[in-house]
CSV table of C-alpha atoms and ligand atoms in Angstrom, one decimal:
chain,number,residue,atom,x,y,z
D,1,UNK,CA,-20.6,2.1,-45.2
D,2,UNK,CA,-23.1,1.1,-43.1
D,3,UNK,CA,-26.9,2.4,-43.5
D,4,UNK,CA,-27.3,5.2,-41.0
D,5,UNK,CA,-30.2,5.2,-38.2
D,6,UNK,CA,-32.3,8.1,-38.1
D,7,UNK,CA,-32.1,8.1,-34.5
D,8,UNK,CA,-28.2,8.1,-34.3
D,9,UNK,CA,-28.2,11.4,-37.0
D,10,UNK,CA,-30.7,13.1,-34.7
D,11,UNK,CA,-29.1,12.5,-31.6
D,12,UNK,CA,-26.1,13.6,-32.9
D,13,UNK,CA,-27.6,16.6,-34.2
D,14,UNK,CA,-28.9,17.2,-30.5
D,15,UNK,CA,-25.6,16.6,-28.8
D,16,UNK,CA,-23.9,18.9,-31.7
D,17,UNK,CA,-25.8,21.9,-30.5
D,18,UNK,CA,-25.7,21.2,-27.2
D,19,UNK,CA,-21.9,21.0,-26.6
D,20,UNK,CA,-21.4,23.9,-29.3
D,21,UNK,CA,-23.9,26.1,-27.0
D,22,UNK,CA,-21.9,25.2,-23.8
D,23,UNK,CA,-18.7,26.3,-24.8
D,24,UNK,CA,-20.2,29.8,-25.7
D,25,UNK,CA,-22.6,30.2,-22.4
D,26,UNK,CA,-18.9,29.4,-20.6
D,27,UNK,CA,-17.8,32.5,-22.2
D,28,UNK,CA,-20.7,34.7,-21.2
D,29,UNK,CA,-18.8,36.5,-18.3
D,30,UNK,CA,-15.9,37.1,-20.1
D,31,UNK,CA,-15.1,40.5,-22.0
D,32,UNK,CA,-13.7,40.8,-25.6
D,33,UNK,CA,-10.0,41.6,-24.1
D,34,UNK,CA,-10.2,38.8,-21.7
D,35,UNK,CA,-10.6,36.5,-24.7
D,36,UNK,CA,-7.2,37.9,-25.9
D,37,UNK,CA,-4.9,37.0,-23.0
D,38,UNK,CA,-2.5,34.1,-23.3
D,39,UNK,CA,-0.8,34.1,-19.9
D,40,UNK,CA,1.8,30.9,-19.8
D,41,UNK,CA,3.0,28.8,-22.7
D,42,UNK,CA,0.8,25.8,-22.0
D,43,UNK,CA,-2.4,28.3,-22.6
D,44,UNK,CA,-4.1,29.7,-25.4
D,45,UNK,CA,-6.5,32.8,-25.6
D,46,UNK,CA,-10.0,31.8,-25.7
D,47,UNK,CA,-10.7,33.8,-28.9
D,48,UNK,CA,-8.3,31.1,-30.2
D,49,UNK,CA,-9.9,28.2,-28.9
D,50,UNK,CA,-13.4,29.2,-30.4
D,51,UNK,CA,-11.8,29.6,-33.6
D,52,UNK,CA,-9.8,26.4,-33.5
D,53,UNK,CA,-12.8,24.1,-32.5
D,54,UNK,CA,-14.6,25.7,-35.5
D,55,UNK,CA,-11.4,24.9,-37.8
D,56,UNK,CA,-11.6,21.2,-36.7
D,57,UNK,CA,-14.9,20.6,-37.9
D,58,UNK,CA,-14.3,22.7,-41.1
D,59,UNK,CA,-11.1,20.9,-41.7
D,60,UNK,CA,-11.7,17.2,-40.7
D,61,UNK,CA,-15.6,17.2,-41.6
D,62,UNK,CA,-17.2,19.9,-43.4
D,63,UNK,CA,-14.1,19.9,-46.4
D,64,UNK,CA,-14.1,16.2,-46.8
D,65,UNK,CA,-17.7,15.5,-46.4
D,66,UNK,CA,-19.9,18.2,-47.1
D,67,UNK,CA,-20.7,18.5,-51.0
D,68,UNK,CA,-19.3,21.9,-52.6
D,69,UNK,CA,-18.5,23.4,-49.1
D,70,UNK,CA,-16.7,26.4,-49.0
D,71,UNK,CA,-14.4,27.4,-46.5
D,72,UNK,CA,-15.4,30.8,-44.5
D,73,UNK,CA,-12.0,32.1,-45.0
D,74,UNK,CA,-9.0,29.8,-46.7
D,75,UNK,CA,-6.4,31.7,-44.6
D,76,UNK,CA,-8.1,30.0,-41.6
D,77,UNK,CA,-7.0,26.7,-42.5
D,78,UNK,CA,-3.3,27.2,-41.4
D,79,UNK,CA,-4.0,30.1,-39.2
D,80,UNK,CA,-6.0,28.2,-36.3
D,81,UNK,CA,-4.1,24.7,-36.9
D,82,UNK,CA,-2.9,23.6,-33.7
D,83,UNK,CA,-0.5,21.0,-34.2
D,84,UNK,CA,-1.3,18.8,-37.2
D,85,UNK,CA,1.9,18.8,-39.2
D,86,UNK,CA,0.8,16.7,-41.9
D,87,UNK,CA,-1.8,19.2,-42.8
D,88,UNK,CA,1.0,21.8,-43.5
D,89,UNK,CA,2.6,24.9,-41.6
D,90,UNK,CA,0.9,26.6,-38.6
D,91,UNK,CA,1.9,29.8,-36.4
D,92,UNK,CA,4.2,29.2,-33.2
D,93,UNK,CA,1.8,28.7,-30.4
D,94,UNK,CA,3.1,31.5,-28.4
D,95,UNK,CA,1.8,33.9,-31.1
D,96,UNK,CA,-1.8,33.2,-30.7
D,97,UNK,CA,-2.2,36.6,-28.3
D,98,UNK,CA,-1.5,38.6,-31.5
D,99,UNK,CA,-4.1,37.4,-33.4
D,100,UNK,CA,-6.4,40.6,-32.7
D,101,UNK,CA,-7.3,40.1,-36.2
D,102,UNK,CA,-9.4,38.3,-37.5
D,103,UNK,CA,-11.6,40.4,-34.9
D,104,UNK,CA,-13.8,38.5,-32.5
D,105,UNK,CA,-17.2,39.0,-34.6
D,106,UNK,CA,-15.7,37.3,-37.7
D,107,UNK,CA,-14.4,34.6,-35.1
D,108,UNK,CA,-17.9,34.6,-34.0
D,109,UNK,CA,-19.6,34.3,-37.5
D,110,UNK,CA,-17.0,31.8,-38.1
D,111,UNK,CA,-18.7,29.6,-35.4
D,112,UNK,CA,-22.4,30.2,-36.8
D,113,UNK,CA,-20.9,29.2,-40.3
D,114,UNK,CA,-19.5,26.3,-39.5
D,115,UNK,CA,-22.7,25.0,-37.2
D,116,UNK,CA,-25.3,25.8,-40.3
D,117,UNK,CA,-23.0,23.5,-42.6
D,118,UNK,CA,-22.6,20.7,-39.9
D,119,UNK,CA,-26.4,21.1,-39.6
D,120,UNK,CA,-26.6,20.8,-43.4
D,121,UNK,CA,-24.3,17.9,-43.5
D,122,UNK,CA,-26.6,16.0,-40.8
D,123,UNK,CA,-29.5,16.6,-42.8
D,124,UNK,CA,-28.0,14.8,-45.8
D,125,UNK,CA,-27.7,11.2,-44.5
D,126,UNK,CA,-23.8,11.7,-44.2
D,127,UNK,CA,-22.0,8.4,-44.2
D,128,UNK,CA,-20.7,6.4,-41.3
D,129,UNK,CA,-17.4,7.9,-41.1
D,130,UNK,CA,-18.4,11.6,-41.2
D,131,UNK,CA,-20.8,10.8,-38.4
D,132,UNK,CA,-17.7,9.2,-36.8
D,133,UNK,CA,-15.7,12.7,-37.3
D,134,UNK,CA,-18.6,14.9,-35.9
D,135,UNK,CA,-18.5,13.0,-32.8
D,136,UNK,CA,-14.7,13.0,-32.6
D,137,UNK,CA,-15.0,17.3,-32.9
D,138,UNK,CA,-17.7,17.2,-30.1
D,139,UNK,CA,-15.0,15.3,-27.6
D,140,UNK,CA,-12.5,17.8,-29.1
D,141,UNK,CA,-14.7,20.5,-28.8
D,142,UNK,CA,-15.3,19.5,-24.9
D,143,UNK,CA,-11.6,19.2,-24.4
D,144,UNK,CA,-11.3,22.8,-25.2
D,145,UNK,CA,-14.0,23.8,-22.9
D,146,UNK,CA,-12.2,22.5,-20.1
D,147,UNK,CA,-9.4,24.2,-21.5
D,148,UNK,CA,-10.7,27.6,-21.7
D,149,UNK,CA,-12.1,27.0,-18.0
D,150,UNK,CA,-8.2,26.7,-17.0
D,151,UNK,CA,-6.9,29.2,-19.5
D,152,UNK,CA,-8.8,31.9,-18.4
D,153,UNK,CA,-8.2,30.9,-15.0
D,154,UNK,CA,-4.8,31.5,-15.2
D,155,UNK,CA,-5.2,34.5,-17.5
D,156,UNK,CA,-7.4,36.2,-14.5
D,157,UNK,CA,-4.9,35.0,-11.9
D,158,UNK,CA,-2.0,36.9,-13.6
D,159,UNK,CA,-3.8,39.9,-13.8
D,160,UNK,CA,-2.7,42.0,-11.0
D,161,UNK,CA,-6.3,42.9,-10.1
D,162,UNK,CA,-7.0,39.0,-9.7
D,163,UNK,CA,-10.7,39.3,-11.0
D,164,UNK,CA,-13.2,36.6,-10.5
D,165,UNK,CA,-14.3,34.5,-13.3
D,166,UNK,CA,-17.8,34.6,-11.5
D,167,UNK,CA,-17.8,36.7,-8.0
D,168,UNK,CA,-21.1,36.0,-7.3
D,169,UNK,CA,-21.4,32.1,-7.6
D,170,UNK,CA,-21.9,29.5,-4.4
D,171,UNK,CA,-18.5,29.4,-2.5
D,172,UNK,CA,-16.7,25.9,-3.3
D,173,UNK,CA,-17.2,24.9,0.1
D,174,UNK,CA,-18.5,25.9,3.8
D,175,UNK,CA,-16.6,25.9,6.8
D,176,UNK,CA,-19.0,23.2,8.4
D,177,UNK,CA,-17.8,20.5,5.5
D,178,UNK,CA,-15.5,18.5,6.8
D,179,UNK,CA,-13.9,15.7,4.9
D,180,UNK,CA,-14.4,11.8,6.4
D,181,UNK,CA,-11.2,10.3,7.5
D,182,UNK,CA,-9.0,8.6,4.9
D,183,UNK,CA,-10.0,5.1,5.2
D,184,UNK,CA,-8.1,2.3,3.0
D,185,UNK,CA,-10.2,0.2,0.4
D,186,UNK,CA,-9.0,-3.4,-0.6
D,187,UNK,CA,-9.2,-4.8,-4.0
D,188,UNK,CA,-7.9,-8.2,-5.2
D,189,UNK,CA,-8.7,-8.2,-8.7
D,190,UNK,CA,-8.9,-11.1,-11.4
D,191,UNK,CA,-10.7,-14.7,-10.8
D,192,UNK,CA,-8.9,-17.5,-8.6
D,193,UNK,CA,-8.3,-19.2,-11.8
D,194,UNK,CA,-6.4,-16.2,-13.2
D,195,UNK,CA,-5.6,-13.9,-9.9
D,196,UNK,CA,-4.8,-10.4,-10.8
D,197,UNK,CA,-5.9,-10.7,-14.7
D,198,UNK,CA,-8.1,-8.2,-15.7
D,199,UNK,CA,-9.3,-6.4,-19.1
D,200,UNK,CA,-8.5,-2.7,-19.4
D,201,UNK,CA,-9.3,-0.4,-22.2
D,202,UNK,CA,-12.2,-0.7,-24.7
D,203,UNK,CA,-12.7,-1.8,-28.1
D,204,UNK,CA,-15.6,-0.2,-29.6
D,205,UNK,CA,-18.1,-2.0,-31.6
D,206,UNK,CA,-17.5,-1.5,-35.1
D,207,UNK,CA,-21.2,-1.5,-36.1
D,208,UNK,CA,-22.3,1.1,-33.2
D,209,UNK,CA,-21.6,4.5,-33.3
D,210,UNK,CA,-23.0,5.1,-30.1
D,211,UNK,CA,-19.9,4.4,-27.8
D,212,UNK,CA,-17.2,7.0,-28.4
D,213,UNK,CA,-13.8,5.9,-27.4
D,214,UNK,CA,-10.2,8.0,-28.2
D,215,UNK,CA,-7.9,5.9,-30.0
D,216,UNK,CA,-5.4,6.1,-27.0
D,217,UNK,CA,-8.0,3.7,-25.1
D,218,UNK,CA,-7.9,1.0,-27.1
D,219,UNK,CA,-7.8,-1.9,-27.6
D,220,UNK,CA,-9.0,-3.5,-24.7
D,221,UNK,CA,-6.7,-6.0,-23.1
D,222,UNK,CA,-5.3,-8.0,-20.2
D,223,UNK,CA,-3.0,-6.7,-17.6
D,224,UNK,CA,-1.9,-8.0,-14.4
D,225,UNK,CA,-2.8,-5.9,-10.9
D,226,UNK,CA,-1.6,-7.2,-7.8
D,227,UNK,CA,-3.7,-6.9,-4.6
D,228,UNK,CA,-3.8,-3.1,-3.6
D,229,UNK,CA,-5.6,-0.4,-1.6
D,230,UNK,CA,-6.9,2.9,-2.8
D,231,UNK,CA,-7.8,5.8,-0.8
D,232,UNK,CA,-11.4,6.5,-0.1
D,233,UNK,CA,-10.9,10.1,-1.1
D,234,UNK,CA,-8.9,12.7,-2.3
D,235,UNK,CA,-6.1,14.3,-0.6
D,236,UNK,CA,-7.1,17.6,1.0
D,237,UNK,CA,-5.8,20.9,1.1
D,238,UNK,CA,-5.2,20.3,5.0
D,239,UNK,CA,-3.2,17.2,4.6
D,240,UNK,CA,-1.0,19.1,1.5
D,241,UNK,CA,-0.4,21.6,3.8
D,242,UNK,CA,1.1,19.3,6.7
D,243,UNK,CA,3.3,18.1,4.0
D,244,UNK,CA,4.6,21.4,3.2
D,245,UNK,CA,4.5,22.5,7.1
D,246,UNK,CA,7.2,19.6,7.5
D,247,UNK,CA,9.4,20.6,5.0
D,248,UNK,CA,7.8,18.9,2.1
D,249,UNK,CA,9.6,21.5,-0.4
D,250,UNK,CA,12.9,21.7,1.2
D,251,UNK,CA,13.5,17.6,1.7
D,252,UNK,CA,15.2,16.0,-1.2
D,253,UNK,CA,14.2,12.5,0.0
D,254,UNK,CA,10.7,12.8,-1.1
D,255,UNK,CA,11.6,14.0,-4.8
D,256,UNK,CA,12.2,12.6,-8.2
D,257,UNK,CA,15.3,13.8,-9.5
D,258,UNK,CA,13.9,15.5,-12.2
D,259,UNK,CA,11.1,16.8,-9.8
D,260,UNK,CA,13.5,18.3,-7.2
D,261,UNK,CA,15.4,20.2,-10.0
D,262,UNK,CA,11.8,21.2,-11.7
D,263,UNK,CA,10.9,22.5,-8.1
D,264,UNK,CA,13.9,24.3,-7.4
D,265,UNK,CA,14.4,26.0,-10.4
D,266,UNK,CA,10.5,27.4,-10.5
D,267,UNK,CA,10.6,28.3,-7.5
D,268,UNK,CA,7.5,26.4,-6.3
D,269,UNK,CA,6.7,26.2,-2.5
D,270,UNK,CA,3.0,25.5,-2.6
D,271,UNK,CA,0.6,24.5,-5.4
D,272,UNK,CA,-0.1,26.5,-8.2
D,273,UNK,CA,-2.7,29.4,-7.0
D,274,UNK,CA,-1.5,29.2,-3.4
D,275,UNK,CA,-0.4,32.7,-2.2
D,276,UNK,CA,1.1,33.5,1.1
D,277,UNK,CA,-1.2,35.6,3.5
D,278,UNK,CA,-0.5,36.6,7.1
D,279,UNK,CA,-4.2,37.4,7.5
D,280,UNK,CA,-5.1,34.0,7.3
D,281,UNK,CA,-4.7,31.1,10.2
D,282,UNK,CA,-3.4,28.6,7.7
D,283,UNK,CA,-1.1,31.3,6.1
D,284,UNK,CA,-2.2,31.0,2.5
D,285,UNK,CA,-4.9,32.3,0.2
D,286,UNK,CA,-6.0,30.3,-2.7
D,287,UNK,CA,-7.2,31.8,-6.2
D,288,UNK,CA,-10.3,30.3,-7.3
D,289,UNK,CA,-12.3,31.2,-10.4
D,290,UNK,CA,-14.4,32.9,-7.9
D,291,UNK,CA,-11.5,34.9,-6.6
D,292,UNK,CA,-9.2,34.7,-3.9
D,293,UNK,CA,-10.5,32.5,-0.7
D,294,UNK,CA,-8.5,31.9,2.3
D,295,UNK,CA,-7.2,28.4,2.7
D,296,UNK,CA,-8.9,28.0,6.0
D,297,UNK,CA,-12.3,27.9,4.2
D,298,UNK,CA,-10.9,25.3,1.7
D,299,UNK,CA,-8.6,23.5,3.9
D,300,UNK,CA,-11.1,20.1,3.5
D,301,UNK,CA,-11.3,20.5,-0.7
D,302,UNK,CA,-9.1,18.5,-2.4
D,303,UNK,CA,-6.1,20.0,-3.2
D,304,UNK,CA,-5.5,20.8,-6.9
D,305,UNK,CA,-3.0,22.5,-9.4
D,306,UNK,CA,-0.4,20.1,-8.6
D,307,UNK,CA,2.2,18.8,-10.7
D,308,UNK,CA,3.2,15.0,-10.8
D,309,UNK,CA,6.2,15.8,-9.2
D,310,UNK,CA,4.3,17.1,-6.0
D,311,UNK,CA,1.9,14.4,-6.1
D,312,UNK,CA,4.4,12.0,-6.1
D,313,UNK,CA,6.5,13.6,-3.5
D,314,UNK,CA,3.6,14.1,-1.2
D,315,UNK,CA,2.5,10.3,-1.9
D,316,UNK,CA,6.2,9.5,-0.5
D,317,UNK,CA,5.9,11.5,2.3
D,318,UNK,CA,2.6,9.9,3.2
D,319,UNK,CA,4.6,6.8,2.9
D,320,UNK,CA,2.4,5.6,0.4
D,321,UNK,CA,2.6,6.0,-3.4
D,322,UNK,CA,0.0,7.2,-6.3
D,323,UNK,CA,-1.9,4.4,-8.2
D,324,UNK,CA,-1.5,3.0,-11.5
D,325,UNK,CA,-3.7,3.9,-14.2
D,326,UNK,CA,-4.8,0.3,-14.5
D,327,UNK,CA,-5.7,0.3,-10.6
D,328,UNK,CA,-7.5,3.4,-10.9
D,329,UNK,CA,-9.6,2.1,-13.7
D,330,UNK,CA,-10.3,-1.1,-12.5
D,331,UNK,CA,-12.0,0.6,-9.7
D,332,UNK,CA,-13.7,3.0,-11.8
D,333,UNK,CA,-15.1,0.8,-13.9
D,334,UNK,CA,-17.5,-0.6,-11.2
D,335,UNK,CA,-18.8,2.9,-10.4
D,336,UNK,CA,-21.6,5.5,-11.9
D,337,UNK,CA,-20.1,8.2,-13.9
D,338,UNK,CA,-21.0,11.1,-11.5
D,339,UNK,CA,-19.5,13.5,-9.5
D,340,UNK,CA,-18.5,17.6,-9.2
D,341,UNK,CA,-17.8,18.4,-13.0
D,342,UNK,CA,-18.7,21.2,-14.9
D,343,UNK,CA,-22.4,21.1,-14.7
D,344,UNK,CA,-22.6,21.4,-11.0
D,345,UNK,CA,-21.2,24.9,-11.4
D,346,UNK,CA,-18.5,24.9,-8.5
D,347,UNK,CA,-15.7,25.3,-10.6
D,348,UNK,CA,-13.8,24.1,-7.9
D,349,UNK,CA,-13.2,20.4,-6.0
D,350,UNK,CA,-15.4,20.2,-3.0
D,351,UNK,CA,-15.4,18.4,0.0
D,352,UNK,CA,-15.6,14.5,0.2
D,353,UNK,CA,-19.2,13.0,1.4
D,354,UNK,CA,-19.5,11.7,4.9
D,355,UNK,CA,-21.4,8.5,3.5
D,356,UNK,CA,-21.0,6.7,6.8
D,357,UNK,CA,-20.4,3.6,4.5
D,358,UNK,CA,-19.2,0.7,6.2
D,359,UNK,CA,-17.1,-0.9,5.1
D,360,UNK,CA,-15.8,2.7,3.4
D,361,UNK,CA,-16.3,2.8,-0.3
D,362,UNK,CA,-14.1,4.9,-2.9
D,363,UNK,CA,-15.5,7.9,-3.9
D,364,UNK,CA,-14.6,11.2,-6.1
D,365,UNK,CA,-13.4,9.3,-8.6
D,366,UNK,CA,-15.2,11.6,-11.6
D,367,UNK,CA,-14.9,15.1,-11.3
D,368,UNK,CA,-13.3,17.6,-8.7
D,369,UNK,CA,-9.4,16.6,-9.6
D,370,UNK,CA,-7.5,14.9,-12.3
D,371,UNK,CA,-5.8,12.3,-10.7
D,372,UNK,CA,-2.0,11.8,-11.3
D,373,UNK,CA,-1.1,8.4,-11.6
D,374,UNK,CA,2.1,6.9,-11.7
D,375,UNK,CA,1.6,5.1,-15.2
D,376,UNK,CA,3.8,6.8,-18.2
D,377,UNK,CA,1.7,7.8,-21.3
D,378,UNK,CA,2.3,4.9,-24.0
D,379,UNK,CA,0.1,3.1,-26.5
D,380,UNK,CA,-1.9,-0.1,-25.3
D,381,UNK,CA,-0.6,-3.2,-26.9
D,382,UNK,CA,-2.3,-3.6,-30.2
D,383,UNK,CA,-2.6,0.2,-30.5
D,384,UNK,CA,-3.0,1.9,-33.5
D,385,UNK,CA,-3.8,5.7,-34.2
D,386,UNK,CA,-6.5,6.9,-36.4
D,387,UNK,CA,-5.5,7.1,-40.1
D,388,UNK,CA,-4.1,10.2,-41.6
D,389,UNK,CA,-3.5,13.4,-40.3
D,390,UNK,CA,-5.9,12.7,-37.2
D,391,UNK,CA,-3.2,10.1,-36.2
D,392,UNK,CA,-1.6,13.2,-34.6
D,393,UNK,CA,-4.2,13.7,-32.2
D,394,UNK,CA,-3.0,11.5,-29.4
D,395,UNK,CA,-0.3,9.4,-30.6
D,396,UNK,CA,2.6,11.4,-31.0
D,397,UNK,CA,2.3,12.7,-27.5
D,398,UNK,CA,3.6,9.2,-26.3
D,399,UNK,CA,6.6,10.2,-24.5
D,400,UNK,CA,7.9,12.0,-21.3
D,401,UNK,CA,4.1,12.3,-20.3
D,402,UNK,CA,2.4,11.1,-17.3
D,403,UNK,CA,-1.6,9.6,-17.2
D,404,UNK,CA,-4.2,11.3,-15.3
D,405,UNK,CA,-7.7,9.9,-14.7
D,406,UNK,CA,-11.2,10.4,-13.8
D,407,UNK,CA,-12.1,14.5,-14.9
D,408,UNK,CA,-12.1,17.7,-12.9
D,409,UNK,CA,-15.1,20.3,-11.4
D,410,UNK,CA,-14.5,21.9,-15.2
D,411,UNK,CA,-14.8,18.6,-17.3
D,412,UNK,CA,-18.3,18.3,-18.7
D,413,UNK,CA,-20.1,15.2,-17.3
D,414,UNK,CA,-20.5,13.7,-20.7
D,415,UNK,CA,-17.0,13.8,-21.9
D,416,UNK,CA,-15.8,11.5,-18.9
D,417,UNK,CA,-15.8,7.7,-18.7
D,418,UNK,CA,-13.7,5.4,-16.9
D,419,UNK,CA,-11.4,4.5,-19.8
D,420,UNK,CA,-10.6,8.2,-20.5
D,421,UNK,CA,-6.9,9.1,-20.4
D,422,UNK,CA,-5.7,12.4,-20.0
D,423,UNK,CA,-2.4,13.0,-20.0
D,424,UNK,CA,0.3,15.9,-19.5
D,425,UNK,CA,4.2,16.6,-19.0
D,426,UNK,CA,4.9,15.9,-15.6
D,427,UNK,CA,5.8,19.6,-14.4
D,428,UNK,CA,2.5,20.5,-15.7
D,429,UNK,CA,0.4,22.5,-13.0
D,430,UNK,CA,-2.6,24.7,-14.7
D,431,UNK,CA,-5.0,22.1,-14.8
D,432,UNK,CA,-7.1,20.9,-12.1
D,433,UNK,CA,-4.7,18.1,-11.1
D,434,UNK,CA,-4.3,16.5,-7.6
D,435,UNK,CA,-3.9,13.2,-6.2
D,436,UNK,CA,-5.2,9.9,-4.6
D,437,UNK,CA,-3.3,8.0,-2.3
D,438,UNK,CA,-2.7,4.1,-3.1
D,439,UNK,CA,-0.7,1.1,-1.5
D,440,UNK,CA,0.1,-2.4,-1.9
D,441,UNK,CA,-1.6,-5.4,-0.5
D,442,UNK,CA,-5.3,-6.0,0.4
D,443,UNK,CA,-6.2,-6.2,4.2
H,1,LIG,FE1,-7.4,21.1,-30.3
């Protein structure tokens, strides 16, 4: 056990308060009834998220590290378990909308109870592992804050009245904003002595508690990346509409076999939240967290709520491809972590900037939309899951999933980094997921 520096504990407490209150702030516009809705298999009710994030702190930190800690309610240990099978049984995910009991005031009291206990723990100079777990709990809370945003978007869209999450917020874009033309930026990774060889991922310093990374980002290791070009910005709605208008959803030559079958069986004809609307020039309206907007108004914004299959089909139609996760990280590691994220309060992707850079630069790497890559989600060489039940956090999902990079417009800014690997099944559309094009060779 290392001796704790007071600054580490103090900064963690500050971060704990900020992250926990950010979750509650986001829920402010929602009614108690909104908090109960579970409108698709991927989503959970907001009320469940509020309880489960507290469960995480109680189960993995307070029960193990706070002397004489008494659980708020012993039933919650299994009731709000999500998928940690080594902890025992849990309710089926699809039943979460039936949790009208415990009532909301108990869930809110549970959050306060856990908050107070974490503060007591931090006052007691906890050991290093407790601090690491609190840091993990905060990253977990931020992941669930993003899920609250995407789950409530789906819930409100499913409501026949299609209410907005916030009706009065600023529009995601203005009609005067035009995205710059797509440029290609060339990269030749590696050194002349080792062309193409670069290090990817992160090996955190075991003596430092300041740098957080999930186990799936580790260890740092060399990979080979051939010369490549990356699109200077994200693909826009206007570009995606051209794919639709050229029969993209009816031409099997662009689709992976599983993608074609999924698209046909699900009846997809456009991204999730696009709705035919003859009153608009484009023929579509798009549901946003601000309510429906004409696609005419959003045409220059990055396209979002695409499955991997749709992103991949678009790239083939365009004559290019999706980047690998290593190409993406190689470029992102050279850039500051800045962009349209949750704190900007747009709650929707925004138009790329006309920077006038010559030569062109890559922009929109962080925020706006999670970028589908072509990389399967697997462990890096030497990957080791966390010990114990926490080993179920990431590692057990390393089959049949695809990596996304960069965060979205509802990702908290302090949550994202160049090495961060998100992952979803290739048919997933309810996240803010879009794409950036790539192609082989450097010019
Ligand atoms: Fe969770």
